[in-house]
Amino acid sequence: VWVKHENHQPVGAFKVRGGLNYVAQLSAKERQAGLFTASTGNHGQSIAYASQVNGLKATIAVPEGANPDKVAAMQGLGAHLVFHGPDFDAAREWVMAEAEAQQGCFVGPTEARLIAGVGTYALEIVEDLPEVETIIVPVGAGSGACGVSIVAKTINPNIEVIAVQSAQAPAMQLSWQSGKLVRAPMATFAEGIATRVPFENTQRIMRHYLDDFVLVDDRAIKEAILLLLSHTHNLAEGAGAAALAAALQLKARLAGRKVVLVLSGGNLALDNLRTMLAE
Amino acid sequence: VWVKHENHQPVGAFKVRGGLNYVAQLSAKERQAGLFTASTGNHGQSIAYASQVNGLKATIAVPEGANPDKVAAMQGLGAHLVFHGPDFDAAREWVMAEAEAQQGCFVGPTEARLIAGVGTYALEIVEDLPEVETIIVPVGAGSGACGVSIVAKTINPNIEVIAVQSAQAPAMQLSWQSGKLVRAPMATFAEGIATRVPFENTQRIMRHYLDDFVLVDDRAIKEAILLLLSHTHNLAEGAGAAALAAALQLKARLAGRKVVLVLSGGNLALDNLRTMLAE
């Protein structure tokens, strides 16, 4: 088993690759109006970081009660934050209207240029470990799973790509499995994979490329966080530990295979860790 | 402030650089007998790792009650472990006799070839950040502080090097300050800087090169571990967080300076972290 450490990126998550690629491809006119997005944290940090690096304004809607580490990080990167609604989808609806009113670019979390950017980490996996047989990747909006599966399957169609989501927020998995867009209850602690409303464009790509899409319980994700911390001394957020939780669940099936776990991000709030360690 | 991340090295600590350099310079005859050392953890992991990579036998004496993560890591690297005595110094006395009986190489933690090896991280600091003004480095046996100060001062005598030890294990600091070899009580939780009996050769080098040597309270080190975890999402062991604790203590004096903190290692046992988070 190998771990792809996206937790050591600037902003602490793979998403930074998407934001940088997105801004790099904007025209001067598009840059002027600034970027608008909604985020539970990592996508927003990516947009805030890319905006700061390139001198753009960034307006980010975050759900009330968002991970305070990620909120502080987005503010530290100079973004204008607006708290709106109880979850990602509510914040997104509000900021889309705001972007239209201000004639700015709304950057949805599944934009093609974001997927292309994050796909670069899959290229690094296949270049560094050409013999990889299975890659397990967590799904929030799906940009990571799409980037990984497009890149890996294009280079070597025999590479198996398995997506993972929390059983406490299965909208993307249920949609993938049924072939329809299915909303589902969202109660996971892992905000990076907490999707209530599925995304059509990433679903389309995932239906074409993914070999499997599994659900793991939040409890298993928390155990995986503690395993990664004690054995590798890396702090993973919930989404970042989901691939390890999936690998443990699929242990028999993966036996003997060369498996890469995508540790997508490390932005776990200390209070969450304190609670997990006390449980 | 910059952080030098030695916590992401193989074995999770800067010491790996010393072991690799040491073994690389042994003759074929010296390699045959294998290596003998004593360690509370990181030095032993370095010797075990270098031995495994180069196909040598390694016998390591560890104090009873040693950090279980580090013990498991040394065993995982194929070393033969012998538990002996209540602390590093007791384990060391036993294994030195054992090495002599078996005609093997005893590798003390302050060997010149170890210091030369670990000094490579100081070279990286000065190469990556030539404008560095102060480097703060934790002291256990002193190989890190010696490597840093020899390299940094040789390249640029104006770089200030400040060493740090726990107030609950001040033997090296008291010896440096008084110019004599002074034993002192050892009660720190941070085993990487838990020295009871000072080392003469590192003291000699430190007296020549170090600008200052400060003590920080264990409480401040624990706060620094939590600060690093919440703000950078890096897990530091006690020794690894001591430089941050020192920088906070010296805040007024360091204001406006370009400071590098050596995060020497990340091998903190989960039980220790659990206790700190609960306190």
Coordinates of C-alpha atoms in Angstrom, one line a residue, chain B:
Chain B
V1 CA 9.2 32.2 10.7
W2 CA 10.1 29.1 8.6
V3 CA 9.8 25.4 9.7
K4 CA 12.4 22.9 8.7
H5 CA 10.4 19.7 8.4
E6 CA 12.6 16.9 9.4
N7 CA 9.4 15.1 10.6
H8 CA 8.8 13.9 7.0
Q9 CA 12.1 12.0 6.7
P10 CA 12.1 8.2 6.6
V11 CA 11.9 7.1 10.3
G12 CA 10.2 10.5 11.0
A13 CA 13.3 12.4 12.3
F14 CA 16.5 14.2 11.2
K15 CA 18.6 11.4 12.7
V16 CA 18.2 9.2 9.6
R17 CA 20.8 11.5 7.9
G18 CA 23.4 10.6 10.5
G19 CA 23.0 6.8 10.4
L20 CA 23.2 6.7 6.6
N21 CA 26.4 8.7 6.5
Y22 CA 27.9 6.6 9.3
V23 CA 27.3 3.3 7.6
A24 CA 28.4 4.7 4.2
Q25 CA 31.8 5.3 5.7
L26 CA 32.4 1.9 7.3
S27 CA 34.9 -0.6 5.9
A28 CA 33.7 -4.0 4.8
K29 CA 35.3 -5.5 8.0
E30 CA 33.5 -3.0 10.2
R31 CA 30.2 -3.8 8.6
Q32 CA 30.5 -7.5 9.2
A33 CA 30.3 -7.3 13.0
G34 CA 27.1 -5.2 12.8
L35 CA 26.2 -2.1 14.8
F36 CA 25.5 -1.7 18.5
T37 CA 23.8 1.3 20.0
A38 CA 21.5 2.6 22.7
S39 CA 18.5 4.8 22.0
T40 CA 15.3 6.3 23.3
G41 CA 14.1 6.0 19.8
N42 CA 15.1 8.3 16.9
H43 CA 18.8 7.5 17.0
G44 CA 18.0 3.8 17.1
Q45 CA 15.6 4.2 14.2
S46 CA 18.3 5.9 12.2
I47 CA 20.8 3.1 13.0
A48 CA 18.2 0.4 12.3
Y49 CA 17.2 2.0 9.0
A50 CA 20.8 2.5 7.8
S51 CA 21.6 -1.1 8.8
Q52 CA 18.6 -2.5 7.0
V53 CA 19.3 -0.5 3.8
N54 CA 22.9 -1.7 3.8
G55 CA 22.3 -5.3 5.0
L56 CA 24.0 -5.0 8.4
K57 CA 22.9 -6.5 11.8
A58 CA 21.8 -3.9 14.4
T59 CA 21.5 -4.5 18.1
I60 CA 19.8 -1.7 20.0
A61 CA 19.4 -1.3 23.8
V62 CA 16.4 0.7 24.8
P63 CA 15.3 1.9 28.2
E64 CA 12.3 0.1 29.7
G65 CA 9.1 2.1 29.1
A66 CA 10.5 3.6 25.8
N67 CA 8.1 5.3 23.4
P68 CA 6.1 2.3 22.0
D69 CA 5.8 3.8 18.5
K70 CA 9.6 4.1 18.2
V71 CA 10.1 0.6 19.6
A72 CA 7.7 -0.8 17.0
A73 CA 9.4 1.2 14.3
M74 CA 12.9 -0.1 15.2
Q75 CA 11.6 -3.7 15.3
G76 CA 9.9 -3.1 12.0
L77 CA 13.2 -2.1 10.6
G78 CA 14.7 -5.5 11.6
A79 CA 16.8 -4.4 14.6
H80 CA 17.4 -6.8 17.5
L81 CA 16.1 -4.9 20.6
V82 CA 17.2 -5.4 24.2
F83 CA 15.3 -3.6 26.9
H84 CA 17.8 -2.5 29.7
G85 CA 17.6 0.1 32.5
P86 CA 15.4 3.0 33.3
D87 CA 16.9 5.6 30.9
F88 CA 19.1 6.1 27.9
D89 CA 22.3 6.3 29.9
A90 CA 21.7 3.0 31.6
A91 CA 20.9 1.3 28.3
R92 CA 24.0 2.8 26.8
E93 CA 26.4 1.5 29.5
W94 CA 25.0 -2.0 29.0
V95 CA 25.3 -2.1 25.2
M96 CA 28.8 -0.6 25.2
A97 CA 30.0 -3.7 27.1
E98 CA 28.0 -6.0 24.8
A99 CA 29.6 -4.4 21.7
E100 CA 33.0 -4.9 23.1
A101 CA 32.3 -8.6 24.0
Q102 CA 31.0 -9.2 20.5
Q103 CA 33.8 -7.1 18.8
G104 CA 31.2 -5.0 17.1
C105 CA 31.0 -1.2 16.5
F106 CA 29.3 0.8 19.3
V107 CA 27.8 3.9 17.7
G108 CA 27.4 6.6 20.2
P109 CA 24.9 9.3 19.5
T110 CA 27.5 12.0 19.1
E111 CA 29.9 10.3 16.6
A112 CA 31.5 12.8 14.2
R113 CA 30.1 10.9 11.2
L114 CA 26.6 11.3 12.6
I115 CA 27.1 15.0 13.1
A116 CA 28.4 15.4 9.6
G117 CA 25.3 13.5 8.3
V118 CA 22.7 15.5 10.2
G119 CA 24.5 18.7 9.3
T120 CA 23.2 18.3 5.7
Y121 CA 19.8 19.6 6.8
A122 CA 21.5 22.9 7.9
L123 CA 23.0 23.1 4.4
E124 CA 19.5 22.8 3.0
I125 CA 18.3 25.6 5.2
V126 CA 21.0 28.0 4.2
E127 CA 20.7 27.0 0.5
D128 CA 16.9 27.4 0.4
L129 CA 16.8 30.5 2.7
P130 CA 20.2 32.3 2.4
E131 CA 18.7 35.3 4.3
V132 CA 18.1 33.3 7.4
E133 CA 19.1 35.2 10.6
T134 CA 18.4 32.8 13.4
I135 CA 18.1 29.0 13.6
I136 CA 16.6 27.4 16.7
V137 CA 17.5 23.7 17.2
P138 CA 16.6 21.2 20.0
V139 CA 19.3 19.4 21.9
G140 CA 19.3 15.8 23.1
A141 CA 22.8 14.5 22.7
G142 CA 23.7 17.6 20.7
S143 CA 24.4 16.2 17.2
G144 CA 21.7 18.4 15.6
A145 CA 22.9 21.5 17.3
C146 CA 26.5 20.7 16.4
G147 CA 25.7 19.9 12.7
V148 CA 23.6 23.1 12.4
S149 CA 26.1 25.4 14.0
I150 CA 29.2 24.1 12.2
V151 CA 27.5 24.3 8.8
A152 CA 25.6 27.6 9.3
K153 CA 28.5 29.5 11.0
T154 CA 31.0 28.2 8.4
I155 CA 28.9 29.5 5.6
N156 CA 27.8 32.7 7.3
P157 CA 29.1 33.6 10.8
N158 CA 26.3 36.1 11.3
I159 CA 23.7 33.4 11.4
E160 CA 22.6 33.1 15.1
V161 CA 22.2 29.5 16.3
I162 CA 20.1 29.1 19.5
A163 CA 19.8 25.7 21.2
V164 CA 16.9 24.6 23.3
Q165 CA 16.3 21.9 25.9
S166 CA 13.5 21.2 28.4
A167 CA 13.7 22.8 31.8
Q168 CA 12.8 19.3 33.1
A169 CA 16.1 17.9 31.6
P170 CA 18.7 20.7 31.6
A171 CA 22.0 18.7 31.8
M172 CA 23.3 19.9 28.4
Q173 CA 22.2 23.5 28.9
L174 CA 23.7 23.6 32.4
S175 CA 27.0 22.1 31.1
W176 CA 27.1 24.6 28.2
Q177 CA 26.5 27.5 30.6
S178 CA 28.9 26.5 33.3
G179 CA 31.7 25.2 31.0
K180 CA 31.8 22.0 33.0
L181 CA 30.1 18.6 32.5
V182 CA 27.0 18.7 34.8
R183 CA 24.5 15.9 35.3
A184 CA 21.0 17.0 36.1
P185 CA 17.6 15.5 36.9
M186 CA 15.7 14.2 33.9
A187 CA 11.9 14.4 34.1
T188 CA 10.8 15.6 30.7
F189 CA 8.1 13.7 28.6
A190 CA 10.1 14.6 25.5
E191 CA 12.4 11.6 25.1
G192 CA 14.3 13.1 22.2
I193 CA 15.8 15.8 24.4
A194 CA 15.9 13.8 27.7
T195 CA 19.6 13.7 28.5
R196 CA 20.7 13.1 32.1
V197 CA 24.5 12.8 31.4
P198 CA 26.1 15.4 29.1
F199 CA 28.3 14.5 26.2
E200 CA 31.8 16.0 26.1
N201 CA 32.4 16.1 22.4
T202 CA 29.2 17.9 21.5
Q203 CA 29.6 20.2 24.5
R204 CA 33.0 21.2 23.1
I205 CA 31.6 22.0 19.7
M206 CA 28.6 23.9 21.1
R207 CA 30.8 26.0 23.4
H208 CA 32.7 27.1 20.3
Y209 CA 29.7 27.8 18.0
L210 CA 26.4 28.4 19.8
D211 CA 25.1 31.9 20.4
D212 CA 22.6 30.9 23.1
F213 CA 21.1 27.9 24.8
V214 CA 17.7 28.3 26.4
L215 CA 15.4 26.2 28.5
V216 CA 11.6 25.9 28.0
D217 CA 9.1 24.3 30.3
D218 CA 7.5 21.0 29.3
R219 CA 4.1 22.8 29.5
A220 CA 5.3 25.2 26.8
I221 CA 6.5 22.3 24.6
K222 CA 3.1 20.6 24.9
E223 CA 1.4 23.9 23.9
A224 CA 3.7 24.1 21.0
I225 CA 2.8 20.6 19.9
L226 CA -0.9 21.6 19.8
L227 CA -0.1 24.9 18.0
L228 CA 1.8 23.1 15.3
L229 CA -1.0 20.5 15.0
S230 CA -3.8 23.0 14.7
H231 CA -2.0 25.6 12.5
T232 CA 0.2 23.4 10.3
H233 CA -1.5 20.0 10.7
N234 CA 2.0 18.5 11.4
L235 CA 2.4 16.1 14.3
A236 CA 5.6 17.0 16.2
E237 CA 7.1 15.0 19.0
G238 CA 8.3 17.0 22.1
A239 CA 11.8 17.6 20.8
G240 CA 10.3 18.7 17.5
A241 CA 8.1 21.3 19.1
A242 CA 10.8 22.7 21.5
A243 CA 12.1 25.2 18.9
L244 CA 8.6 26.8 18.6
A245 CA 8.3 26.9 22.3
A246 CA 11.6 28.7 22.5
A247 CA 10.7 31.1 19.7
L248 CA 7.5 32.1 21.6
Q249 CA 9.5 32.6 24.8
L250 CA 12.1 34.8 22.9
K251 CA 9.4 36.6 20.9
A252 CA 10.5 40.1 21.7
R253 CA 14.1 39.4 21.0
L254 CA 13.3 37.7 17.7
A255 CA 10.9 40.4 16.4
G256 CA 11.6 41.3 12.8
R257 CA 14.2 38.5 12.3
K258 CA 14.0 35.7 9.8
V259 CA 13.8 32.6 12.0
V260 CA 14.0 28.9 11.2
L261 CA 12.6 26.4 13.6
V262 CA 13.9 22.9 13.3
L263 CA 11.0 20.5 13.6
S264 CA 13.4 17.6 14.3
G265 CA 10.9 14.7 14.5
G266 CA 7.3 13.7 14.5
N267 CA 7.3 10.5 16.4
L268 CA 4.8 11.3 19.1
A269 CA 2.9 8.4 20.6
L270 CA -0.9 8.7 20.2
D271 CA -1.4 8.1 24.0
N272 CA 0.7 11.2 24.7
L273 CA -1.3 13.3 22.3
R274 CA -4.5 12.0 23.8
T275 CA -3.4 13.1 27.2
M276 CA -2.3 16.5 26.0
L277 CA -5.6 17.1 24.2
A278 CA -7.5 16.1 27.3
E279 CA -5.5 18.4 29.6

